[in-house]
mmCIF file of C-alpha atoms in Angstrom:
data_model
loop_
_atom_site.group_PDB
_atom_site.id
_atom_site.type_symbol
_atom_site.label_atom_id
_atom_site.label_comp_id
_atom_site.label_asym_id
_atom_site.label_seq_id
_atom_site.Cartn_x
_atom_site.Cartn_y
_atom_site.Cartn_z
ATOM 1 C CA MET F 1 12.015 47.429 -25.499
ATOM 2 C CA ALA F 2 14.788 45.843 -23.431
ATOM 3 C CA ASP F 3 12.653 46.532 -20.160
ATOM 4 C CA ASP F 4 9.750 44.850 -21.820
ATOM 5 C CA ILE F 5 11.888 41.808 -22.690
ATOM 6 C CA ASN F 6 13.276 41.813 -19.232
ATOM 7 C CA ALA F 7 9.790 42.178 -17.695
ATOM 8 C CA THR F 8 8.443 39.303 -19.976
ATOM 9 C CA PHE F 9 11.447 37.084 -18.937
ATOM 10 C CA GLU F 10 11.009 37.964 -15.228
ATOM 11 C CA HIS F 11 7.371 36.949 -15.561
ATOM 12 C CA GLU F 12 7.926 33.741 -17.184
ATOM 13 C CA LEU F 13 10.664 32.996 -14.847
ATOM 14 C CA LYS F 14 8.565 33.373 -11.907
ATOM 15 C CA ARG F 15 5.757 31.385 -13.517
ATOM 16 C CA LEU F 16 8.285 28.539 -14.000
ATOM 17 C CA GLU F 17 9.503 28.703 -10.550
ATOM 18 C CA LYS F 18 5.996 28.360 -9.285
ATOM 19 C CA ARG F 19 5.444 25.393 -11.482
ATOM 20 C CA VAL F 20 8.665 23.824 -10.407
ATOM 21 C CA ASP F 21 7.652 24.399 -6.719
ATOM 22 C CA ALA F 22 4.261 22.826 -7.480
ATOM 23 C CA LEU F 23 5.940 19.898 -8.987
ATOM 24 C CA VAL F 24 8.213 19.357 -5.957
ATOM 25 C CA ARG F 25 5.229 19.456 -3.617
ATOM 26 C CA VAL F 26 3.418 16.914 -5.764
ATOM 27 C CA CYS F 27 6.628 14.766 -5.763
ATOM 28 C CA ASP F 28 6.879 14.971 -1.908
ATOM 29 C CA GLN F 29 3.328 14.181 -1.490
ATOM 30 C CA LEU F 30 3.604 11.131 -3.900
ATOM 31 C CA GLN F 31 6.543 9.983 -2.060
ATOM 32 C CA ASP F 32 4.913 9.963 1.341
ATOM 33 C CA GLU F 33 1.911 8.379 0.044
ATOM 34 C CA ASN F 34 4.049 5.647 -1.493
ATOM 35 C CA LYS F 35 5.972 5.019 1.852
ATOM 36 C CA SER F 36 2.425 4.982 3.600
ATOM 37 C CA LEU F 37 1.380 2.215 1.115
ATOM 38 C CA LYS F 38 4.256 0.250 1.374
ATOM 39 C CA GLN F 39 3.779 0.074 5.087
ATOM 40 C CA ARG F 40 0.214 -0.764 4.791
ATOM 41 C CA GLN F 41 1.169 -3.544 2.260
ATOM 42 C CA ASP F 42 3.651 -4.869 4.722
ATOM 43 C CA VAL F 43 1.029 -5.057 7.488
ATOM 44 C CA LEU F 44 -1.689 -6.644 5.124
ATOM 45 C CA THR F 45 1.170 -9.219 3.989
ATOM 46 C CA ALA F 46 1.813 -10.198 7.539
ATOM 47 C CA GLU F 47 -1.876 -10.273 8.353
ATOM 48 C CA ARG F 48 -2.683 -12.600 5.405
ATOM 49 C CA ALA F 49 0.194 -14.832 6.304
ATOM 50 C CA ASN F 50 -1.231 -15.155 9.876
ATOM 51 C CA LEU F 51 -4.825 -15.904 8.684
ATOM 52 C CA LEU F 52 -3.367 -18.343 6.150
ATOM 53 C CA GLN F 53 -1.756 -20.107 9.259
ATOM 54 C CA LYS F 54 -4.792 -19.838 11.188
ATOM 55 C CA ASN F 55 -6.815 -21.337 8.439
ATOM 56 C CA GLU F 56 -4.511 -24.313 8.059
ATOM 57 C CA GLN F 57 -4.586 -24.941 11.829
ATOM 58 C CA VAL F 58 -8.417 -24.967 11.751
ATOM 59 C CA ARG F 59 -8.578 -27.214 8.655
ATOM 60 C CA ALA F 60 -6.393 -29.755 10.253
ATOM 61 C CA ARG F 61 -8.550 -29.713 13.393
ATOM 62 C CA VAL F 62 -11.648 -30.222 11.412
ATOM 63 C CA GLU F 63 -10.146 -32.999 9.413
ATOM 64 C CA ALA F 64 -8.997 -34.572 12.760
ATOM 65 C CA MET F 65 -12.477 -34.304 14.089
ATOM 66 C CA ILE F 66 -14.203 -35.709 10.869
ATOM 67 C CA GLY F 67 -11.851 -38.608 11.295
ATOM 68 C CA ARG F 68 -12.849 -39.205 15.066
ATOM 69 C CA LEU F 69 -16.599 -38.899 14.055
ATOM 70 C CA LYS F 70 -16.156 -41.455 11.371
ATOM 71 C CA ALA F 71 -14.205 -43.764 13.725
ATOM 72 C CA MET F 72 -16.883 -43.471 16.234
ATOM 73 C CA GLU F 73 -19.662 -44.235 13.816
ATOM 74 C CA GLN F 74 -17.911 -47.282 12.630
ATOM 75 C CA GLY F 75 -17.138 -48.376 16.150
ATOM 76 C CA SER F 76 -20.783 -48.433 16.996
#
């Protein structure tokens, strides 16, 4: 009877160890994925800032061209 209890206990303990190991692996994978996503977010944030700056420069140039065209139109 005690052997049956010990065998059951050992079986349950091994099952629990496997589940804990699986959980640890999932946590490690999630940490790696999270790190990768944060790095990607940093890259995208920098890229967005760069694009916003370029957009502002282009907008200013277009407005300047429009102003020059209007001045030329009024001058003729």
